[in-house]
Coordinates of C-alpha atoms in Angstrom, one line a residue:
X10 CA 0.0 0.0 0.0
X11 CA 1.4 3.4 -0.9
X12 CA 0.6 6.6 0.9
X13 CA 0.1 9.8 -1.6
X14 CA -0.2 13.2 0.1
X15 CA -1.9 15.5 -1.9
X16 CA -4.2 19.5 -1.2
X17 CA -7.7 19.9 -1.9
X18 CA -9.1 21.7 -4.8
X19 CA -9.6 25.0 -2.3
X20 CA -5.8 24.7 -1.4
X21 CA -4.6 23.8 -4.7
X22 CA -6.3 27.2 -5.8
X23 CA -4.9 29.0 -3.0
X24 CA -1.3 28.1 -3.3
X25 CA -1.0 28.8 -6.4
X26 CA -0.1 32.5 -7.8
X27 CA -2.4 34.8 -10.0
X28 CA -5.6 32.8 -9.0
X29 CA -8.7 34.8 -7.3
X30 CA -12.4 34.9 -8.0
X31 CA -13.0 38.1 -7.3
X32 CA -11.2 41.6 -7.0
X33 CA -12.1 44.5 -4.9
X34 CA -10.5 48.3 -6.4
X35 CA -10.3 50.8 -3.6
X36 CA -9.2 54.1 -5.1
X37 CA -8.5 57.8 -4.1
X38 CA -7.5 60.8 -6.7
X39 CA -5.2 62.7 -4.1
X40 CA -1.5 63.1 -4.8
X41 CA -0.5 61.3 -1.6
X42 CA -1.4 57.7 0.4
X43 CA -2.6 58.7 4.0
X44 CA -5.5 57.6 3.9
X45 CA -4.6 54.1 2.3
X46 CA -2.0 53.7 5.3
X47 CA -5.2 54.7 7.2
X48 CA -7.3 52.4 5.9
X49 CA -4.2 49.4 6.2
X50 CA -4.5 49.9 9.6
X51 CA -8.6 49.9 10.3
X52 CA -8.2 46.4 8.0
X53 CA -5.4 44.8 10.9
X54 CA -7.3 46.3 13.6
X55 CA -11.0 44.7 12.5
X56 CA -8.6 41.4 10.7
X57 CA -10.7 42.2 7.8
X58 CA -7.7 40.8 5.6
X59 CA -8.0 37.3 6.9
X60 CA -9.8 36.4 3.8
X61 CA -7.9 38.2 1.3
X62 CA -5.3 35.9 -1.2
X63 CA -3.1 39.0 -2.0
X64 CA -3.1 42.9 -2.1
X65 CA -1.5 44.8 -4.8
X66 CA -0.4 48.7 -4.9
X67 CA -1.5 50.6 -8.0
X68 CA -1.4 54.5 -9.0
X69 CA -4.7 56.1 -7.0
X70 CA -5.3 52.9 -4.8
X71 CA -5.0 49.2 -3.7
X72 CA -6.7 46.3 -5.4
X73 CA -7.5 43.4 -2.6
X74 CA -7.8 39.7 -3.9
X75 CA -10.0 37.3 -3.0
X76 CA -10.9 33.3 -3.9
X77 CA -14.9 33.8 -3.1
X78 CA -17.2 36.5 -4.3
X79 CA -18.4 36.5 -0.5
X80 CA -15.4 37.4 0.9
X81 CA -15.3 40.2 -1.5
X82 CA -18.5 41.3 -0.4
X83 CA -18.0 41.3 3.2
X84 CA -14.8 44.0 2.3
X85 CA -17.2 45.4 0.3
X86 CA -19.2 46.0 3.7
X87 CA -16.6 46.7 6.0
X88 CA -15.1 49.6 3.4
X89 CA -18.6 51.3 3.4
X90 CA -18.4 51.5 7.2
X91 CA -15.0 52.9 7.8
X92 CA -14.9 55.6 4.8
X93 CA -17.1 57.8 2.7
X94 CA -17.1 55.4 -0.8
X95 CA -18.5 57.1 -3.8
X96 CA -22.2 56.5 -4.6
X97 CA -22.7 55.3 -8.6
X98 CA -25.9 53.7 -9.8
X99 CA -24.8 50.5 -11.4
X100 CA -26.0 48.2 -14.1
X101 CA -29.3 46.5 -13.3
X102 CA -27.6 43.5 -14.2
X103 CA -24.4 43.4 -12.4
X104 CA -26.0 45.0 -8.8
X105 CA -24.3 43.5 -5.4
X106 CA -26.5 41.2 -3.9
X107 CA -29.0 43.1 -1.6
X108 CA -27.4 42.3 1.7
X109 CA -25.1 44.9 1.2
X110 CA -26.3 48.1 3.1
X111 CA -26.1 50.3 0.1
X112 CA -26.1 48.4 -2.9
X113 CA -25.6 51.3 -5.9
X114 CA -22.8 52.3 -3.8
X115 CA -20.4 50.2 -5.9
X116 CA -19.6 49.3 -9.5
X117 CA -19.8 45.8 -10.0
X118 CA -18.8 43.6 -12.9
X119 CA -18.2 40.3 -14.3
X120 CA -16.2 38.0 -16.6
X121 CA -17.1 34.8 -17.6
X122 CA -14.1 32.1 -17.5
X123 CA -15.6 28.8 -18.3
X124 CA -18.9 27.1 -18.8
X125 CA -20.7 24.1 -18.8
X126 CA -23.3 23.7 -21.7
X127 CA -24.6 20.5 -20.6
X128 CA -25.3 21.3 -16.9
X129 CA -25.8 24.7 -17.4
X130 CA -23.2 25.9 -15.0
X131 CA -20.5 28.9 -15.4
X132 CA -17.5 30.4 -13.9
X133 CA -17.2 33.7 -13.1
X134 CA -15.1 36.5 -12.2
X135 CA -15.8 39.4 -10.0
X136 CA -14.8 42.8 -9.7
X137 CA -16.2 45.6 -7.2
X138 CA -15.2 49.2 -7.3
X139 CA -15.4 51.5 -4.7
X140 CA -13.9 55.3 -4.7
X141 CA -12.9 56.9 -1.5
X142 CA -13.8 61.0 -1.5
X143 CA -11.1 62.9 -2.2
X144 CA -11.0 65.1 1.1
X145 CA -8.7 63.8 3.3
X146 CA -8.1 65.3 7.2
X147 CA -6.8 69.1 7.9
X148 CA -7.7 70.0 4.0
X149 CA -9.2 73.6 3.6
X150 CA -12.4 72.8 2.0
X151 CA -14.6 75.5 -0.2
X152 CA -18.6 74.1 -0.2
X153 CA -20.3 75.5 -3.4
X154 CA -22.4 78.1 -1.7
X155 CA -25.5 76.4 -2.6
X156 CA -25.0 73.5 -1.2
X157 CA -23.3 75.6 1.9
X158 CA -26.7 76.8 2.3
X159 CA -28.6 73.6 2.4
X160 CA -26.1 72.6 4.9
X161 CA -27.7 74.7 8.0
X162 CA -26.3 77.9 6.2
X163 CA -22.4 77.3 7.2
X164 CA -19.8 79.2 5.6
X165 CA -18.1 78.3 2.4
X166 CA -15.3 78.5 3.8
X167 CA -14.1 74.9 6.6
X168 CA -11.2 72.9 7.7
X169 CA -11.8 69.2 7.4
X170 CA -11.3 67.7 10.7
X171 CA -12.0 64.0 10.5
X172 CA -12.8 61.6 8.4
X173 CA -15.0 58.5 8.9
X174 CA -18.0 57.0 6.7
X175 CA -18.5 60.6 6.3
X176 CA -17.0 63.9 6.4
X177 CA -16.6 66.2 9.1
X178 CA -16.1 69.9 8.3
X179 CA -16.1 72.8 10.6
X180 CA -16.3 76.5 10.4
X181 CA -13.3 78.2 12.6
X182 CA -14.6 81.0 12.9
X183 CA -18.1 79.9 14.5
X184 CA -17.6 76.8 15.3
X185 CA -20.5 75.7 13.0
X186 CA -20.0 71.9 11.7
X187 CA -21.5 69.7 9.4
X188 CA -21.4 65.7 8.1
X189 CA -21.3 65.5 4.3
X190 CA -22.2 61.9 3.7
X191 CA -21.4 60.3 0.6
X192 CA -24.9 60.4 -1.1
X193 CA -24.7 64.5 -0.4
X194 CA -21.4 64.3 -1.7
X195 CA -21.6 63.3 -5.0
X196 CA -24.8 64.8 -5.6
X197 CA -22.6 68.4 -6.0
X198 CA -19.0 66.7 -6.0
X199 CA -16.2 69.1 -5.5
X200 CA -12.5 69.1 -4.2
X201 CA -10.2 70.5 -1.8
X202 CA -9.1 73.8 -1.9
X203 CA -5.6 73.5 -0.1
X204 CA -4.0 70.7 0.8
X205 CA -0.9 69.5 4.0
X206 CA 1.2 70.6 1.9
X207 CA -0.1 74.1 1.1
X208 CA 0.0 74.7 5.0
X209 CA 2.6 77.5 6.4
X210 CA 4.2 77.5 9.3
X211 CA 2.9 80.9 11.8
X212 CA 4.4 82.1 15.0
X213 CA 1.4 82.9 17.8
X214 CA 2.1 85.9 19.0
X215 CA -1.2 86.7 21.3
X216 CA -4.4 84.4 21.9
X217 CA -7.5 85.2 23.4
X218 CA -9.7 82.3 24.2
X219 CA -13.3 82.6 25.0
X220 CA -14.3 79.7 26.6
X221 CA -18.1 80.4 26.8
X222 CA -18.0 79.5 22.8
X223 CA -17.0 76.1 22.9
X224 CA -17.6 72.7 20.6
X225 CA -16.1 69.4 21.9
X226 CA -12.5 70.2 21.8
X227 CA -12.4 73.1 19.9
X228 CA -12.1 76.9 21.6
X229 CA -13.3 79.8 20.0
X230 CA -10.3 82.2 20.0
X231 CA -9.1 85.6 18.8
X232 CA -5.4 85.0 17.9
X233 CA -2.8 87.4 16.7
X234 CA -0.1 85.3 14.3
X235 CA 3.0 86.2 12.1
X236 CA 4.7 84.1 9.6
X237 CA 7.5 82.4 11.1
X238 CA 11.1 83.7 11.1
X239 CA 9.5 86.7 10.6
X240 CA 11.4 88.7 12.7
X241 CA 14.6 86.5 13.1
X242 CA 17.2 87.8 10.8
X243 CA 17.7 85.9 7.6
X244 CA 21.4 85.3 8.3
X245 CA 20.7 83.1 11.4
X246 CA 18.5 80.6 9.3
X247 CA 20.0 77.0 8.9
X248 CA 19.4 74.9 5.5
X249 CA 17.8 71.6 6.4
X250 CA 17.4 69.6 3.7
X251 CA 15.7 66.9 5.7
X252 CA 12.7 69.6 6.2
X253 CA 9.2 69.4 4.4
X254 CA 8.6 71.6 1.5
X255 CA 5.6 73.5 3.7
X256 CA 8.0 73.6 7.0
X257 CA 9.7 76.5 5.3
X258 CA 8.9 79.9 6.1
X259 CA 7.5 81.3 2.6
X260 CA 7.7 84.9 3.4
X261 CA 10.1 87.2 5.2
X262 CA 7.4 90.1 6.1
X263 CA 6.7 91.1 9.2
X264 CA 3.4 91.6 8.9
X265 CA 1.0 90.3 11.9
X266 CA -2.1 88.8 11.4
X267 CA -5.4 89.2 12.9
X268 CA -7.5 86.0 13.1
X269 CA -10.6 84.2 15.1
X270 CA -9.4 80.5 15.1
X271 CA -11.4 76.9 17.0
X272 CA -7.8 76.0 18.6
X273 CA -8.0 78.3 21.3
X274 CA -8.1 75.6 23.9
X275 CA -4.7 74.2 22.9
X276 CA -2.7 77.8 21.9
X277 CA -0.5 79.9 23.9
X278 CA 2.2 82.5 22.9
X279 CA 5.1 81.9 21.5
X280 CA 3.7 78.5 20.0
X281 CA 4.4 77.1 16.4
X282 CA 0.8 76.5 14.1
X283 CA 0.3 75.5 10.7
X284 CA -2.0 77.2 8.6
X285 CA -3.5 78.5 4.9
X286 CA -1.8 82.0 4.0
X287 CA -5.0 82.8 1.7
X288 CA -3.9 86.2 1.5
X289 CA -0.8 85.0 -0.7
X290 CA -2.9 82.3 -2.3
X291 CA -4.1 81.6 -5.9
X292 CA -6.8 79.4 -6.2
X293 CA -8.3 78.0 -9.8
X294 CA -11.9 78.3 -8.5
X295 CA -14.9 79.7 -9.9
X296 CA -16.4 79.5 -6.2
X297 CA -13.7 80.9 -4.5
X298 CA -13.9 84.0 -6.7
X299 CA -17.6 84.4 -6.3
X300 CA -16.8 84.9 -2.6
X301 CA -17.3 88.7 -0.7
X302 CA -13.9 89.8 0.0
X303 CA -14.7 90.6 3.6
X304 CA -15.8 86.9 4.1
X305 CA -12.4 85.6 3.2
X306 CA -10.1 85.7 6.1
X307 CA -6.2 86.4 5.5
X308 CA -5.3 83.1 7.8
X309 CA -6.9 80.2 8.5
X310 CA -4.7 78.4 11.0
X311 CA -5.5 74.7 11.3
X312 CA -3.4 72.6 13.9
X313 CA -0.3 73.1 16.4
X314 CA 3.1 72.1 15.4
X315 CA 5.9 71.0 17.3
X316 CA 9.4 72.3 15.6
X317 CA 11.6 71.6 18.3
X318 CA 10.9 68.2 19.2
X319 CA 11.0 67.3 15.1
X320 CA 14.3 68.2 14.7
X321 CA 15.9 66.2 17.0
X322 CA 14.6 62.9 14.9
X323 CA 14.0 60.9 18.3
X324 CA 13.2 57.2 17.7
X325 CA 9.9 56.5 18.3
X326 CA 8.9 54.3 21.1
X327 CA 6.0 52.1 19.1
X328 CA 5.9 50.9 15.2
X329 CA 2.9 49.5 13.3
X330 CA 2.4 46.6 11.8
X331 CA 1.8 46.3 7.8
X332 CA -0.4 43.8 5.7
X333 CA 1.9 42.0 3.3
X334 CA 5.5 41.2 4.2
X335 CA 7.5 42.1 0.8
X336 CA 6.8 43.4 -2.6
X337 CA 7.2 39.6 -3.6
X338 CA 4.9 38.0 -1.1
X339 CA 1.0 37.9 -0.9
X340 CA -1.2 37.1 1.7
X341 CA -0.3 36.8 5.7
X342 CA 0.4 39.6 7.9
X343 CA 3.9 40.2 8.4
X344 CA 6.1 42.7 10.1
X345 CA 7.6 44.7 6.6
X346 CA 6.9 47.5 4.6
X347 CA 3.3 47.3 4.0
X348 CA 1.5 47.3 0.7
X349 CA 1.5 51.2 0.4
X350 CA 4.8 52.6 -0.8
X351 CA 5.9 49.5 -3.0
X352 CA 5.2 50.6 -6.1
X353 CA 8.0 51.3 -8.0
X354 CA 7.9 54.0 -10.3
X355 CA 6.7 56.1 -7.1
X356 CA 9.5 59.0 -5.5
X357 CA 10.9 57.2 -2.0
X358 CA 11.1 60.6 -1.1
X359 CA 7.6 61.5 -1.2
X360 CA 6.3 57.9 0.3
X361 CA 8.8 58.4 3.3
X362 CA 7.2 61.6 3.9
X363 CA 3.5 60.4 3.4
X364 CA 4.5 57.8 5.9
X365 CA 6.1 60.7 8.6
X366 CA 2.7 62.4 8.1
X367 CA 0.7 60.1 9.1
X368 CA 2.9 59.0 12.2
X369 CA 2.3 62.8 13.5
X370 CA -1.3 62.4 12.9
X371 CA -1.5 58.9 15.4
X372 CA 0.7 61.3 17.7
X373 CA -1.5 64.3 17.8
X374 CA -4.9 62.8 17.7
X375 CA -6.2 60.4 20.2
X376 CA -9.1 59.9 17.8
X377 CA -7.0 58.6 15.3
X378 CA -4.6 56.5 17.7
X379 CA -7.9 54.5 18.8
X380 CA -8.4 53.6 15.3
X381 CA -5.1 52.0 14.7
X382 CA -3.1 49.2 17.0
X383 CA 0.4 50.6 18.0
X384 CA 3.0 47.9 18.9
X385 CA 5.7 48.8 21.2
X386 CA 9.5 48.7 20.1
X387 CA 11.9 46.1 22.2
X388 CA 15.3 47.4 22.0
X389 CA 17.5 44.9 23.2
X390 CA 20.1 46.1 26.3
X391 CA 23.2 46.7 25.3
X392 CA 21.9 48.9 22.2
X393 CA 22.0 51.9 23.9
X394 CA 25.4 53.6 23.6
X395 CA 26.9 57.3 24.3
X396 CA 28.0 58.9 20.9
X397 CA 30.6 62.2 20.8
X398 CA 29.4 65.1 18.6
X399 CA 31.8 63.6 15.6
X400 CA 29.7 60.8 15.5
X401 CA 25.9 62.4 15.9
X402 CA 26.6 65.3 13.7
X403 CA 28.2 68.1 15.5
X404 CA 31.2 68.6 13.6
X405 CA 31.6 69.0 10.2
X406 CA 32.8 65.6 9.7
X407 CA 29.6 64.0 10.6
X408 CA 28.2 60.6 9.6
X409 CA 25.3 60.6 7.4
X410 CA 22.3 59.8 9.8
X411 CA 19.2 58.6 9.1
X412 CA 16.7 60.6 7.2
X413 CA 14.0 62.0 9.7
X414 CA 11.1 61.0 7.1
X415 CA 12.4 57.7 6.5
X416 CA 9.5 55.2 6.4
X417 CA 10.2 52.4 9.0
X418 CA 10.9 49.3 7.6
X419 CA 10.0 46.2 10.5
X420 CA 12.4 43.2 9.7
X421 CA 12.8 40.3 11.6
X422 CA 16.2 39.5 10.0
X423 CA 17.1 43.4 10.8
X424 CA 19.1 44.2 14.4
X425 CA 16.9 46.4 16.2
X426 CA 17.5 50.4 15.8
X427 CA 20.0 52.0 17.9
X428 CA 19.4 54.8 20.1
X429 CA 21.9 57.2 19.8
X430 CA 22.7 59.8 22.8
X431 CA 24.5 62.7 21.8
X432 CA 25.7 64.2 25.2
X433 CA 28.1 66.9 24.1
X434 CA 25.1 68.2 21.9
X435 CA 22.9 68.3 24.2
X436 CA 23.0 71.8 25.7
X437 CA 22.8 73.5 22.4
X438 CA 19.4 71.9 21.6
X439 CA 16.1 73.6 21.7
X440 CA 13.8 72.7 24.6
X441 CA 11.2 70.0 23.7
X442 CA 7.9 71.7 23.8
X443 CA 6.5 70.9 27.0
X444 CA 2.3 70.1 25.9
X445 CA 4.1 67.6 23.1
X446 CA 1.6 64.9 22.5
X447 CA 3.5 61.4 23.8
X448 CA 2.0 58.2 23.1
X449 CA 1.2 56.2 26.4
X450 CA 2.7 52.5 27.2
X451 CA -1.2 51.9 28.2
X452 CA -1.9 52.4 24.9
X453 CA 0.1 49.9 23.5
X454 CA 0.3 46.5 22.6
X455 CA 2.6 43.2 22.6
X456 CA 3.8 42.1 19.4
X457 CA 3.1 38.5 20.2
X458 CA 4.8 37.4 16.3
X459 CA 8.0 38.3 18.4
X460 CA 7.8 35.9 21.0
X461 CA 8.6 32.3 20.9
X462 CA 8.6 29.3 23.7
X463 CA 12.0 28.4 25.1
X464 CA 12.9 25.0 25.9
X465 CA 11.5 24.9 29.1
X466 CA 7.9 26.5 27.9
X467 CA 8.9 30.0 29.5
X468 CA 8.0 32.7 27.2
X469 CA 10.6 34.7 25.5
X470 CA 11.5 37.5 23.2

């Protein structure tokens, strides 16, 4: 008697490459990927990827890979409760089934593979598209003022605050806020009208909150702001090529700036804030130029930064985790670059900074970090060592470090990063602002992929 081993038909399927029944498109016209390193994270957090054969990186998106057209439906379902997806009516011949909760939310189509004449049976192929609104979190946002009016009156004119299955935008200078859901949305589509990188970085030079007008966390406020180095002399200014296009000052005037802002619970003076210079601005919008010139503020500031404490590049004391392991593997969770930022024809340069981005935004927003599972880092003893300024870049000589945007890349094979003390340096630093957001050990997890049973079932790292 001989023993064959041999896989199912499901596993035989599964195992092997470039074989999926259906295919899920999840795209976004922005110029950058936050919110698909976003939405990587909801999908860990909720293991909505359990299912999924193999995700691929394309230009505006992700496409997600699946061996049953229920498994596609059910991400299907979980997208449409996590982000604002774009309502199309669809063929009445290739609609979802009518589980889904909004069923002309998604383009849907099919492809026929094989069939069976004699028994009447057929093989498809699915595809389900779903597009993400093009607004993304801290974007200056211009409402067509008809639609501004059907929306409780608000001004044109709002800062985009969060993003969920629907869009929160709020006036700064009432505090006024609406939801624009995705069926109100694409009604009247429109776009952004300033982007993260379109913010500039102002110097608070007076703030006066008023705490009687107050919406959640938001402060009404009466701020007085200047540009920043505005009144530093130009000769004292340091080139940092590791800086952000926006993190340099775009004008040398001294001009200050009048201005009502919602962050007057979290300002002070002498504080750092990014914000929209519209009085510098050009816009290419027919809506923006209907507006009264009285109703368009100079300055629109639209969160706090934190210069000083950027600079110094410290490691960060939690990582996340990332769907696929390399660009050449599919399927499992793994602890490498994740499927955002593979592509190749994309600039490193910009990913890593994309990537830095969205690190600040799990810093700075509690609402965001609850959204997202943040692993701690285990640096090994011995790592730590005492480095001269030669070595850590006081002298002239210096080493090439790290770049401060670089996207972190979580290898197993890897050592560890080092954390480098620079004592000699220290002194000449800037003081670390002292309301810097830091991310609490209560908030996060074991990576449990990391641990392993010793020989005598004791658990170790």
């Amino acid at each position: 008697m001989a023993v064959q081993h041999g896989q199912c038909p499901d596993c035989t399927k599964l195992a092997a490459k470039n074989t999926w029944n259906s295919l899920v498109q999840v795209r976004q016209k922005v110029p950058h990927k936050r919110t698909f390193l976003y939405l990587e994270q909801l999908i860990l957090k909720h293991n909505a990827q359990k299912d999924t054969i193999s995700v691929k990186e394309v230009r505006d998106g992700l496409d997600f890979f699946f061996s049953s057209r229920s498994h596609a439906i059910k991400m299907v379902e979980f997208l449409q409760g996590v982000v604002p997806v774009r309502y199309v009516p669809t063929s009445p011949y290739n609609r979802l089934p009518h589980s889904l909760p909004n069923p002309s939310s998604t383009k849907s189509s099919e492809q026929i593979i094989s069939s069976d004449t004699h028994s009447n049976t057929a093989n498809f192929k699915f595809t389900y598209s779903v597009e993400i609104i093009p607004i993304c979190k801290d974007d200056l946002v211009l409402i067509p003022p008809k639609q501004a009016k059907s929306l409780s009156n608000i001004s044109p004119l709002t800062i985009c605050t969060r993003v969920g299955n629907s869009v929160h935008l709020i006036d700064p200078a009432t505090l006024q806020y609406c939801d624009i859901t995705s069926n109100i949305y694409w009604r009247t589509p429109f776009d952004s009208l300033a982007t993260v990188t379109d913010l500039v970085e102002f110097t608070v030079l007076d703030v006066e909150p008023d705490h009687r007008k107050s919406k959640g966390k938001f402060v009404m406020a009466d701020a007085q702001v200047a540009v920043a180095g505005a009144f530093r002399s130009s000769a004292g200014a340091a080139d940092d090529d590791e800086m952000m296009d926006y993190e340099v000052p775009s004008s040398s005037t001294s001009q200050i700036y009048h201005t009502r802002t919602h962050l007057g619970s979290i300002l002070q003076p002498g504080d750092t804030v990014m914000g929209y210079h519209l009085t510098n601005a050009n816009f290419n919008s027919s809506d923006f130029a209907l507006l009264e010139p009285g109703r368009i503020p100079d300055i629109i500031l639209v969160k706090k930064a934190y210069p000083n404490r950027r600079k110094k590049s410290k490691a960060r004391a939690w990582r996340l985790r990332s769907i696929s392991k390399e660009a050449g593997e599919e399927g499992e969770t793994g602890n490498a670059r994740g499927v955002v930022g593979r592509l190749g024809g994309r600039d490193q340069k910009k990913v890593d900074e994309d990537y830095e981005l969205f690190l600040r935004d799990i810093e700075e927003d509690a609402e965001i970090r609850a959204g997202v599972n943040l692993y701690k880092v285990q640096v090994p003893q011995g790592d730590v060592r005492m480095t001269g300024p030669e070595e850590s870049g006081g002298g002239k000589g210096r080493k090439k470090k790290r770049a401060q945007f670089a996207m972190d890349v979580d290898d197993k094979g890897e050592p560890e990063e080092v954390v480098e003390t620079n004592i000699a340096g220290m002194e000449e630093e800037a003081e670390d602002e002292a309301d810097f957001p830091e991310v609490s050990l209560d908030e996060l997890l074991e990576d449990f992929d990391e641990m392993t049973l010793g020989p005598d079932g004791q658990t170790q790292e």
